XYZ file of N, CA and C in Angstrom:
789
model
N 77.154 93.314 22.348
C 75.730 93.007 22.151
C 75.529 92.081 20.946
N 74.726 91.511 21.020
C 74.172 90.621 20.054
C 74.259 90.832 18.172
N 74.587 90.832 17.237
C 73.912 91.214 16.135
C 72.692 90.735 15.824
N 71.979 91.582 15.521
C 70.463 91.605 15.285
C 70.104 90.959 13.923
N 71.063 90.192 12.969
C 70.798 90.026 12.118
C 70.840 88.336 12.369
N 71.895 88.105 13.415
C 72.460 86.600 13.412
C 71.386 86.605 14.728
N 70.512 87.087 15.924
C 69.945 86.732 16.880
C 68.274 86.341 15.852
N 67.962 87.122 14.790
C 66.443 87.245 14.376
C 66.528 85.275 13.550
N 67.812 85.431 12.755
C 67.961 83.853 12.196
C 67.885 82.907 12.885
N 68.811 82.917 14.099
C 68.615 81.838 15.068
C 67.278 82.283 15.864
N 66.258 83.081 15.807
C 64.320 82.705 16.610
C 63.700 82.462 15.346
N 63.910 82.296 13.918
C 63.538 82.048 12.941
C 63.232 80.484 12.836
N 64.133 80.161 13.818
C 63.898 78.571 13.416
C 65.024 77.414 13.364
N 65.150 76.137 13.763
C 66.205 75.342 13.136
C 66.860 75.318 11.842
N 65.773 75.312 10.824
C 66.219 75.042 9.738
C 66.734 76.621 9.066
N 66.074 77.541 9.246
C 66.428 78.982 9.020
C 67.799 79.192 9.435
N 68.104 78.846 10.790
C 69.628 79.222 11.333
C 70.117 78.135 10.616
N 70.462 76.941 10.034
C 71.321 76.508 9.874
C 71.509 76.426 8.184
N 70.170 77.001 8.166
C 70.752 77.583 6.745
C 71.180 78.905 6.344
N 71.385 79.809 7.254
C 71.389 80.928 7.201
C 73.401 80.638 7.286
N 73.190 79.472 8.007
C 74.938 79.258 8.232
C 75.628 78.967 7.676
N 75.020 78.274 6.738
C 75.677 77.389 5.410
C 75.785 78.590 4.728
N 75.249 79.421 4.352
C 75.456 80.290 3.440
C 76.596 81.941 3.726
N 76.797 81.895 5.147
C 77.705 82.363 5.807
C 78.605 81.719 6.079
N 79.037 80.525 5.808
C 80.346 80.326 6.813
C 81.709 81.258 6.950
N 82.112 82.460 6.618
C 82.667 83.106 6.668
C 82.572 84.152 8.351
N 81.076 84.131 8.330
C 80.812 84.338 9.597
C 80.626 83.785 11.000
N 81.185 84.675 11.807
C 81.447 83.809 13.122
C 80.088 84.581 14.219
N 78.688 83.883 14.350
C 78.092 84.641 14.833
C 78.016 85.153 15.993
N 77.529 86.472 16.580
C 77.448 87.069 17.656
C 75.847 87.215 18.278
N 76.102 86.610 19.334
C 74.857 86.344 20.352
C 74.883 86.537 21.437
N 75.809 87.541 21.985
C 76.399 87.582 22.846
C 75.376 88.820 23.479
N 75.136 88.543 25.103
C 74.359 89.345 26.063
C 72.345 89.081 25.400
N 72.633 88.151 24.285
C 70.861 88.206 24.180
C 70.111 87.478 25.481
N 69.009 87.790 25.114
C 68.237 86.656 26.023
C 67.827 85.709 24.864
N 67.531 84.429 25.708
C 67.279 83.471 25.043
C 66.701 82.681 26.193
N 66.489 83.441 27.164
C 65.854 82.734 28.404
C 64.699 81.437 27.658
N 64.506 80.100 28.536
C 63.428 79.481 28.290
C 63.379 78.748 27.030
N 64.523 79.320 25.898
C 63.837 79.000 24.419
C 64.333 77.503 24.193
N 63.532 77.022 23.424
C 63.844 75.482 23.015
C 64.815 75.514 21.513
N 66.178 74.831 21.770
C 67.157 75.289 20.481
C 67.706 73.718 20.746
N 66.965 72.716 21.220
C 67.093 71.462 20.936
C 67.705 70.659 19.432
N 69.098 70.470 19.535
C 69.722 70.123 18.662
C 70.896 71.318 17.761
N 70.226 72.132 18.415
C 70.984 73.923 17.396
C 72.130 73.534 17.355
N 72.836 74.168 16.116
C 74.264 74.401 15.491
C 74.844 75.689 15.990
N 75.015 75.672 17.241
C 76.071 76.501 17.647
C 77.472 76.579 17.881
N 78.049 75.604 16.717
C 79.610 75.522 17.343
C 80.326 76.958 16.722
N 81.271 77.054 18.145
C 81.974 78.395 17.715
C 81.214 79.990 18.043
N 79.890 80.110 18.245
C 78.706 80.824 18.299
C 79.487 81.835 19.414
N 79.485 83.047 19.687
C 79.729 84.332 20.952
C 78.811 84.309 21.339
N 78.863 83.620 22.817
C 77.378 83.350 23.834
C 78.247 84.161 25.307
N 78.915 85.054 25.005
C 79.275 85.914 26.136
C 78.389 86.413 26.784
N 77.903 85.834 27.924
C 76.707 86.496 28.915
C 75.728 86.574 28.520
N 75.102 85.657 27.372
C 73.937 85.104 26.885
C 73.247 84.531 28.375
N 71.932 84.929 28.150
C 70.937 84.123 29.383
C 70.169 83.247 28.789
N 70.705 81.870 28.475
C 70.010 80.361 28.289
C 69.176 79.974 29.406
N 68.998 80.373 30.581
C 68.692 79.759 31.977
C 67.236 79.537 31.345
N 67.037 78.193 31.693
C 66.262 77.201 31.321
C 65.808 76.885 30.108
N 66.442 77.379 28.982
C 66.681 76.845 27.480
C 66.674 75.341 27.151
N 66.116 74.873 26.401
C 66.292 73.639 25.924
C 67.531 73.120 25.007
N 68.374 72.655 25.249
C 69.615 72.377 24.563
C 69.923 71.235 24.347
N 69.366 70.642 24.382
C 69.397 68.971 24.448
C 70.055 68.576 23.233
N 71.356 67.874 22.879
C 71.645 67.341 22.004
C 72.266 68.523 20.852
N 72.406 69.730 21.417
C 73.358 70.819 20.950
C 74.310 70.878 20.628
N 74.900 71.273 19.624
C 76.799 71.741 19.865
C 76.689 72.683 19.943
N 77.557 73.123 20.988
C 78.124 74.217 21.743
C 79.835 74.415 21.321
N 80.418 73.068 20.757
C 81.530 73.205 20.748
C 82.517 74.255 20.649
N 83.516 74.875 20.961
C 84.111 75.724 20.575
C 83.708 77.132 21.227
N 82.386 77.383 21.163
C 81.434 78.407 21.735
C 81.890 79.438 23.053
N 81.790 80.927 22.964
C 82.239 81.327 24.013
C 81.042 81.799 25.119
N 81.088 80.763 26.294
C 79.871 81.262 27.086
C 80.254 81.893 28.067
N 81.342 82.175 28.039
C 82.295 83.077 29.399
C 80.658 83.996 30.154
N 80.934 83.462 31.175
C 79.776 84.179 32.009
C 78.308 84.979 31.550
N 78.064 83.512 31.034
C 76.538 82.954 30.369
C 76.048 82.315 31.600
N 74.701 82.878 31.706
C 73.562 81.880 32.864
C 73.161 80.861 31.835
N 73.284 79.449 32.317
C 72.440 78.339 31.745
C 72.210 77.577 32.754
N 71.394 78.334 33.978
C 70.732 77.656 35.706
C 69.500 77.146 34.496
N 69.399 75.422 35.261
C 68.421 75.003 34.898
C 68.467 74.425 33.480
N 69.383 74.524 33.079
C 68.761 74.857 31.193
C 69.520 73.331 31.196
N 68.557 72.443 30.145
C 68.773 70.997 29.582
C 69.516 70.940 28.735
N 70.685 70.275 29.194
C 71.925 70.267 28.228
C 72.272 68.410 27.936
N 71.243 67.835 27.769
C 71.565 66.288 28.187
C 71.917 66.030 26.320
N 73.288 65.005 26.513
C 73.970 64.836 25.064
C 74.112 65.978 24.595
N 74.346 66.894 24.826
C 75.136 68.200 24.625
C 76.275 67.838 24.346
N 76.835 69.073 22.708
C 78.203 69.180 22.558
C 78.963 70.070 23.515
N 79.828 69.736 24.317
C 80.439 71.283 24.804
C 82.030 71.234 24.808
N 82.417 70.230 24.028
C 83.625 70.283 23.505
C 84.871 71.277 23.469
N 85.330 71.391 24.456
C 86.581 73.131 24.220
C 85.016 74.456 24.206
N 84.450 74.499 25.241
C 83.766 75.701 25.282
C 84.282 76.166 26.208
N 84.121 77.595 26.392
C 84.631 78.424 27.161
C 83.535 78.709 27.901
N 83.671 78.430 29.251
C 82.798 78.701 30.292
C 83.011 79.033 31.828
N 83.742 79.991 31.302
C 84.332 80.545 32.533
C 83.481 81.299 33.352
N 83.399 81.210 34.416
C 83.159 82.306 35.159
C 81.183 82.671 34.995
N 80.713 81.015 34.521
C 79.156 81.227 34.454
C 78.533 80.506 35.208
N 77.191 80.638 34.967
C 76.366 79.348 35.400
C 75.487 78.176 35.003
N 75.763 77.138 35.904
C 75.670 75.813 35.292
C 74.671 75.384 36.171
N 74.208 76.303 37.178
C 73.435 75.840 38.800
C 72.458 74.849 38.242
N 71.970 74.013 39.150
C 71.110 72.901 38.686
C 70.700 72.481 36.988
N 71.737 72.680 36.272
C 71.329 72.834 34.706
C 71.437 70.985 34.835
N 71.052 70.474 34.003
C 71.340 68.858 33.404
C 71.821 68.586 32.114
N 72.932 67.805 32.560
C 73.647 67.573 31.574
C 74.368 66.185 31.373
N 73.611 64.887 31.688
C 73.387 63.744 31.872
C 74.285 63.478 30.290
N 75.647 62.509 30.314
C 75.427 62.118 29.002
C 76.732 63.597 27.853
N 76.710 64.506 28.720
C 77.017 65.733 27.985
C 78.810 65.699 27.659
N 79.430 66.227 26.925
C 80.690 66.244 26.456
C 81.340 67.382 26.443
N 82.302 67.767 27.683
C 82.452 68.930 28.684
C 84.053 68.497 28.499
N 84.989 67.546 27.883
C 85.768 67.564 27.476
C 86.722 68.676 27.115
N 88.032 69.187 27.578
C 88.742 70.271 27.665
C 88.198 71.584 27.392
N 86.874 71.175 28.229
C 86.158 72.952 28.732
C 86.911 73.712 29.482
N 86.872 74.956 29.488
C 87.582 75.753 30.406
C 85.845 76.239 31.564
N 85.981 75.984 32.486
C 84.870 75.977 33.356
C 85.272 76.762 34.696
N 86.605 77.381 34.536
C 86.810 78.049 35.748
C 86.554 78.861 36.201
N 86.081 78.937 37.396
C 85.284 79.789 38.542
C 83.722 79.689 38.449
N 83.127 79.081 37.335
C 81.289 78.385 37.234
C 80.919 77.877 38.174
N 79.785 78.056 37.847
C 78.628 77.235 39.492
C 78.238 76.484 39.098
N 78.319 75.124 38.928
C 77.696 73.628 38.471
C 77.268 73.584 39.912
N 77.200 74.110 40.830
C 76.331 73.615 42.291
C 75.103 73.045 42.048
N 74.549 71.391 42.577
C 73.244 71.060 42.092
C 73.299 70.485 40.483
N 74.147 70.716 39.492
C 73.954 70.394 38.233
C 74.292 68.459 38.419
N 73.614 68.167 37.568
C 73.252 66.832 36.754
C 74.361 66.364 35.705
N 75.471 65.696 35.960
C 76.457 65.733 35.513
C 76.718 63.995 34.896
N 75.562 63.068 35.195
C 76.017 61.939 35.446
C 76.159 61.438 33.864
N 76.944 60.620 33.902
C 77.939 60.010 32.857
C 78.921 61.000 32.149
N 78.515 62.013 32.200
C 79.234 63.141 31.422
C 80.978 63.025 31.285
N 81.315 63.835 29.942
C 82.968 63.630 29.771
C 83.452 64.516 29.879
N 84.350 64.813 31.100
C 84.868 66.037 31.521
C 86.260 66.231 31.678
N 86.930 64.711 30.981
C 88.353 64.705 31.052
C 89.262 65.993 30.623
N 90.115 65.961 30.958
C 90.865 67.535 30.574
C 90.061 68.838 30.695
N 89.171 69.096 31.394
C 88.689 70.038 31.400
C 89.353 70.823 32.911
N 89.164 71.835 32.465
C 89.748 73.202 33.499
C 88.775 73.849 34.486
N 88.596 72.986 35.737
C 87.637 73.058 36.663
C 88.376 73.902 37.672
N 89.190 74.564 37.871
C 89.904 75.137 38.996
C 88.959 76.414 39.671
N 88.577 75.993 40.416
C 87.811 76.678 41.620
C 86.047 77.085 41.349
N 85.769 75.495 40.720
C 84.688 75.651 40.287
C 83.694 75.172 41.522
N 82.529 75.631 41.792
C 81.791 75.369 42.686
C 80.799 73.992 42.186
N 81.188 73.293 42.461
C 79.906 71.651 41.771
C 79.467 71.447 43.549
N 79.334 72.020 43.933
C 78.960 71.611 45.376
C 77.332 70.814 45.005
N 77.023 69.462 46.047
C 75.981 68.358 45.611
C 75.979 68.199 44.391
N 76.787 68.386 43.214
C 76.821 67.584 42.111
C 76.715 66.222 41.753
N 75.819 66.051 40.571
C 75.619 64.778 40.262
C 76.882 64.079 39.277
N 77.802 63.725 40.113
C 79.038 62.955 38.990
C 79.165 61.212 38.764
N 78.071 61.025 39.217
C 78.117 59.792 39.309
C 78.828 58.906 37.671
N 79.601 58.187 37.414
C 80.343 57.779 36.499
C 80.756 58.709 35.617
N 80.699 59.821 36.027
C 81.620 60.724 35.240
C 83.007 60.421 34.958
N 83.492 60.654 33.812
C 84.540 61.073 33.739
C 85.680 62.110 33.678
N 86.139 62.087 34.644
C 87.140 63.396 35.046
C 88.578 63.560 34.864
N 88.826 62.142 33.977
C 90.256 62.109 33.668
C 91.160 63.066 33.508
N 92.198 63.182 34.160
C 93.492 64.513 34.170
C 92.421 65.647 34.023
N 91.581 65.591 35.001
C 90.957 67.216 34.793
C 91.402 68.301 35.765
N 91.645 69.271 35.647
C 92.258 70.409 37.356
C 90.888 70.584 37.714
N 91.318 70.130 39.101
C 90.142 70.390 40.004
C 90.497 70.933 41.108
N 92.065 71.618 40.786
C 92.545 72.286 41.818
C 91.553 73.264 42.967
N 91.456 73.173 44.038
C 90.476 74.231 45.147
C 89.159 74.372 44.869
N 88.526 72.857 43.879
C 87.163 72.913 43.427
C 86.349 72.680 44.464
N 84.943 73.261 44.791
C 83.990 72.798 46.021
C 83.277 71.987 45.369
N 83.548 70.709 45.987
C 82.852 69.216 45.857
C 81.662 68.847 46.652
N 81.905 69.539 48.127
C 81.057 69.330 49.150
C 79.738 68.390 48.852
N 79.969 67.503 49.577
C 78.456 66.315 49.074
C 78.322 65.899 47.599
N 79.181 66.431 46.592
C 78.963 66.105 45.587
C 78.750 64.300 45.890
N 78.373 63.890 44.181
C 77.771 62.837 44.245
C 79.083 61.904 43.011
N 80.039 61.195 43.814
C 81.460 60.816 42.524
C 81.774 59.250 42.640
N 80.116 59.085 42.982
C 80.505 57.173 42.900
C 80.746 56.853 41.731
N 81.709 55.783 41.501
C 82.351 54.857 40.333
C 82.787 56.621 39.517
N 83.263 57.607 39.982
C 83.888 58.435 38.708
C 85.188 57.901 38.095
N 85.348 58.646 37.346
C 87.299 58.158 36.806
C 87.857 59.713 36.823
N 88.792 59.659 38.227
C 89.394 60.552 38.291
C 91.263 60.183 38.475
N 90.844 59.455 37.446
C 92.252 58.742 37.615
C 93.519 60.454 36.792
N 94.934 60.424 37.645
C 95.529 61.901 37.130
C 94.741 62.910 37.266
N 93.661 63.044 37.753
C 92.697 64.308 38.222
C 93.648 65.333 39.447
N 93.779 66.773 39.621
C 94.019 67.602 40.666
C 93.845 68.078 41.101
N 93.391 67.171 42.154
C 92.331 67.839 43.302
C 93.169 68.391 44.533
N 93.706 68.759 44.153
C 95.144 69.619 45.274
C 93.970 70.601 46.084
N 93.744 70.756 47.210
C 93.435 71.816 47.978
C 92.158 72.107 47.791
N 91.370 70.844 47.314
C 89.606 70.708 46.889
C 88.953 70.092 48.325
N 87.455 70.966 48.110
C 86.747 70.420 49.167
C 85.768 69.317 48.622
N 85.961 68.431 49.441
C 85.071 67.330 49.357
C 84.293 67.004 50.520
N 84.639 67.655 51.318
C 83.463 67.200 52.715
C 82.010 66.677 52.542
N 82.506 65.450 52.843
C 81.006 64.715 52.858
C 80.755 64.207 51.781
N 81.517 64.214 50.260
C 80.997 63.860 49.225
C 81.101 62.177 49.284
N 80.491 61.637 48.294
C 80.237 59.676 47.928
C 80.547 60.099 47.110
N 82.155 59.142 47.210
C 83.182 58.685 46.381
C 83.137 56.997 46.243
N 81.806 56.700 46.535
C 82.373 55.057 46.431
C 82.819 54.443 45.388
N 83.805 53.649 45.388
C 84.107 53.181 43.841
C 84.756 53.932 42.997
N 85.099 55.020 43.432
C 85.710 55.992 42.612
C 87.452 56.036 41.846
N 87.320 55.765 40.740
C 89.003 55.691 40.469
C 90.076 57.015 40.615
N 91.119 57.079 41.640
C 91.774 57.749 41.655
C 93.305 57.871 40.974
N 93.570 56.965 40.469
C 94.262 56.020 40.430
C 95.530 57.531 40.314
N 96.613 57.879 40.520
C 97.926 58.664 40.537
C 97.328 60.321 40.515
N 96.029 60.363 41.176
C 95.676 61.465 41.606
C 95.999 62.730 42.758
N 95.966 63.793 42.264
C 96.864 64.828 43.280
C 95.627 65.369 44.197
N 95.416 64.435 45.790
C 94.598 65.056 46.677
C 95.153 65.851 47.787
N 96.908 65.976 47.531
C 97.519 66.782 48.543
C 96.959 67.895 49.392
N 96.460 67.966 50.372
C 96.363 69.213 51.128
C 94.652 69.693 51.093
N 93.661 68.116 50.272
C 92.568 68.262 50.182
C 91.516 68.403 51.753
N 89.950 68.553 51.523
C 89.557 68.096 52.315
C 88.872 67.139 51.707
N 89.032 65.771 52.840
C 88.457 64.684 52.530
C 87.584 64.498 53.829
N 87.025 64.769 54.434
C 86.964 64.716 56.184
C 85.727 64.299 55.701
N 85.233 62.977 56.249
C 83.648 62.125 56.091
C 83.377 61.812 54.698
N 84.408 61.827 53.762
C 84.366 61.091 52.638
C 83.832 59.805 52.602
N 83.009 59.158 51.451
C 83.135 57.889 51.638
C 84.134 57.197 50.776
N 84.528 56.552 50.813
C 85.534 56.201 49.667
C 86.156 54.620 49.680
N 84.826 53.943 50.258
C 84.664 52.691 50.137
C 85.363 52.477 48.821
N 85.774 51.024 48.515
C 86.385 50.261 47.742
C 87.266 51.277 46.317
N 87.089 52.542 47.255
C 87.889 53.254 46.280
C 89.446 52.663 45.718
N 89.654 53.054 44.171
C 90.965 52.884 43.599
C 92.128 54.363 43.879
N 92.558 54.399 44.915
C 93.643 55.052 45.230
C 95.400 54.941 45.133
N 95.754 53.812 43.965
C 96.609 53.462 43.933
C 97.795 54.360 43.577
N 98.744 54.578 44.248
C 100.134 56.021 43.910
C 99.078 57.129 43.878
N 98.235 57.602 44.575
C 97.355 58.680 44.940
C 98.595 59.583 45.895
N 98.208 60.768 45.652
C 99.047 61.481 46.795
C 97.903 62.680 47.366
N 97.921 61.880 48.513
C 96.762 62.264 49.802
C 97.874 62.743 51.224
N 98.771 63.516 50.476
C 100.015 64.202 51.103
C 99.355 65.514 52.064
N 99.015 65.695 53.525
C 98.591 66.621 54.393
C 97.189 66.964 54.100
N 96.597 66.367 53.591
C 94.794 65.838 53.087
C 94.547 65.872 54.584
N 93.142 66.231 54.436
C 92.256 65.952 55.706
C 91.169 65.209 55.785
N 91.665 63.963 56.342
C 91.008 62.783 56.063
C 90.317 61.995 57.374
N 89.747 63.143 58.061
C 89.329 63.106 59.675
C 87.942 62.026 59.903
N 87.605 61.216 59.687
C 86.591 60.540 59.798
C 85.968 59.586 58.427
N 87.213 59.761 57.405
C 86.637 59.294 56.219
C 86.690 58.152 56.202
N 85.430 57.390 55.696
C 85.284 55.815 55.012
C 86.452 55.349 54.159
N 87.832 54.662 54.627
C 88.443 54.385 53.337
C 88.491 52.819 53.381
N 87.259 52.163 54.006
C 87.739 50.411 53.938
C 87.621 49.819 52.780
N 88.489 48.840 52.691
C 88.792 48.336 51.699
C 88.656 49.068 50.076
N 89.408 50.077 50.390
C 90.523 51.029 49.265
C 91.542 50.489 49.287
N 92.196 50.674 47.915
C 93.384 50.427 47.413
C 94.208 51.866 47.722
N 95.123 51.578 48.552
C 95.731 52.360 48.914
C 97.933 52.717 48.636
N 97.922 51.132 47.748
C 99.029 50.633 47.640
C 99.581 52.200 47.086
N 100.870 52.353 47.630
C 101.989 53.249 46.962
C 101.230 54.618 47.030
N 100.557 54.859 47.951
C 99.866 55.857 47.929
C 100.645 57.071 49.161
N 100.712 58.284 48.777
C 101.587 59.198 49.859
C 100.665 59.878 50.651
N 100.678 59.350 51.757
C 99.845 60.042 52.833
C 100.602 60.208 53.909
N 101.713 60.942 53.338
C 102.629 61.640 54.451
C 102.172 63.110 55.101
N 101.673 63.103 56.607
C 101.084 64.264 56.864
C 99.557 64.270 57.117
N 99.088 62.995 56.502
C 97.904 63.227 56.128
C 97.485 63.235 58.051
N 96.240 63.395 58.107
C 95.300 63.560 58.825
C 94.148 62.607 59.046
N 94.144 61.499 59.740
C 93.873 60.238 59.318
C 93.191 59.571 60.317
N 92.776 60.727 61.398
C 92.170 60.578 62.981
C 90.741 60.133 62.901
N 90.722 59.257 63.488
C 89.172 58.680 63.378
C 88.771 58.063 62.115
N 89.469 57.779 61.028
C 89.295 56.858 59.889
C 89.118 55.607 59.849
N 88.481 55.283 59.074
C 88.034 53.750 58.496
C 89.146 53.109 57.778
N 90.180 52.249 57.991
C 90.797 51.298 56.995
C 90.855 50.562 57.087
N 90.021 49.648 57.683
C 89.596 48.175 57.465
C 89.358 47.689 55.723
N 90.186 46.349 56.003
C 90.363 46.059 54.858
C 91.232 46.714 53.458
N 91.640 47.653 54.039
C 92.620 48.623 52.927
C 93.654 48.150 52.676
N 93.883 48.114 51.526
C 95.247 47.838 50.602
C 96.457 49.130 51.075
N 97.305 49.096 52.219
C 98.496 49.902 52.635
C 99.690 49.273 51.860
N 99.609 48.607 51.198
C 101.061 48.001 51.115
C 101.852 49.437 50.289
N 103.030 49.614 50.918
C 104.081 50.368 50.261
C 103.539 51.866 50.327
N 102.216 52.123 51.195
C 101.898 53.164 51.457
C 102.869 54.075 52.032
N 103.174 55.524 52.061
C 103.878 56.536 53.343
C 103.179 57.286 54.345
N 103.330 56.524 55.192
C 102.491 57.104 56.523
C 103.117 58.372 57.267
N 104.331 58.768 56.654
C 105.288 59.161 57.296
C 104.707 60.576 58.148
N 104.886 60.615 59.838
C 104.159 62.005 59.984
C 102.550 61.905 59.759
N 102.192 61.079 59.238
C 100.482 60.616 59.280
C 99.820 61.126 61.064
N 98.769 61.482 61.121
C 97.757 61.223 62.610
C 97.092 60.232 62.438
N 97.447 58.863 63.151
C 96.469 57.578 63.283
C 95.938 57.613 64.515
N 95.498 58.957 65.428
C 95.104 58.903 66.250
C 93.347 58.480 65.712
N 92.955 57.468 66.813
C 91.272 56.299 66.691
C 91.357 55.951 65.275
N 92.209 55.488 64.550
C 92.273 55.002 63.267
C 91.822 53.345 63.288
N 91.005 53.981 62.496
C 90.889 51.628 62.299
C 91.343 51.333 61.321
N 92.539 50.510 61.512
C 93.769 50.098 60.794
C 93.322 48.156 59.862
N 94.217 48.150 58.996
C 93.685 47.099 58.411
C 94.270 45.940 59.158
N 93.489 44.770 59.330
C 93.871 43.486 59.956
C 95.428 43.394 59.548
């Protein structure tokens, strides 16, 4: 539960909590299971803060550090996180459902098993972060960055990952059905054994991608870079590759059954 001494400082005010902090730094505060539903903490000094199952859901956070912070299965549905610190936070196993976080710095978060379903993600930095079996289903990723992030068995479904950088990203055994990938950098990314089925993935960068037994049943891949890319196994029936860069590709065991193949 919360301490009642560190929850009354932080509704006291901005300047109260962060002076209450300066004069503690010895202390590591506990906020953990309060409500805080709704409240506006726009800009707050929470790095490091115990937000264990804290309810932020629809809190104002805008321009926060969170860094360090443990929100392990904290609700923050809804709650404005745009230019947010979230730097190495722990956010396992919470929620992120339609929260916005446009702009936000999600950088080697641990985020596994969270519901970003619906969340507002666009420009955000999510490189190295630990997404493994996170639900972002219709997520907004548009130029996100996802560099070397595990996205191992993440639900993408419709997400939204035009122009992302998921270049070294591992998306091993992730659903993407239906998501816009246009433009999207993959560049030596692990989509082995994904679903890709009605992807778009126009002028996508797939270069040494391994799209190894992927299910890639109807997906847009024209004019993708596909060079050196392993799509041995893959599933490739009814696809778009007009105009695609195959050179030095492995088809090996591929289904090009109704495939539209490049000139």
């Amino acid at each position: 539960m919360a301490n009642r001494e560190h929850l009354a400082a932080l509704k006291a005010g901005a300047v109260t909590w962060i002076e209450w902090r300066e004069k503690n730094p010895q202390i590591s505060p506990d906020l953990s299971n309060a409500n805080l539903q709704g409240h506006n903490l726009r800009g707050a000094h929470l790095q490091g803060v115990n937000l264990n199952k804290v309810d932020l859901s629809h809190a104002l956070l805008v321009r926060a550090n969170l860094s360090g912070a443990d929100l392990s299965g904290a609700d923050l549905k809804s709650a404005k996180l745009i230019a947010a610190n979230l730097n190495a936070v722990n956010f396992s196993v919470g929620s992120l459902r339609s929260a916005t976080l446009t702009q936000a710095d999600l950088s080697h978060a641990n985020l596994i098993g969270s519901d970003l379903s619906y969340a507002n993600l666009s420009q955000a930095a999510i490189a190295y972060a630990n997404l493994i079996g996170t639900d972002l289903n219709n997520a907004n990723l548009r130029d996100a960055d996802l560099g070397a992030a595990q996205l191992n068995r993440a639900n993408l479904c419709f997400a939204n990952l035009i122009s992302a950088n998921l270049i070294a990203a591992n998306l091993s055994e992730a659903n993407l059905y239906e998501a816009e990938a246009i433009g999207a950098y993959l560049y030596k990314a692990d989509l082995s054994k994904a679903n890709l089925c009605k992807v778009h993935l126009n002028g996508a960068y797939l270069f040494q991608a391994n799209l190894s037994a992927a299910d890639l049943r109807e997906t847009n891949l024209s004019w993708a870079n596909l060079r050196g890319a392993n799509l041995a196994g893959a599933n490739l029936s009814g696809a778009n590759l007009s105009g695609a860069n195959l050179s030095g590709a492995n088809l090996a065991g591929a289904n090009l059954q109704d495939t539209i193949m490049p000139d």
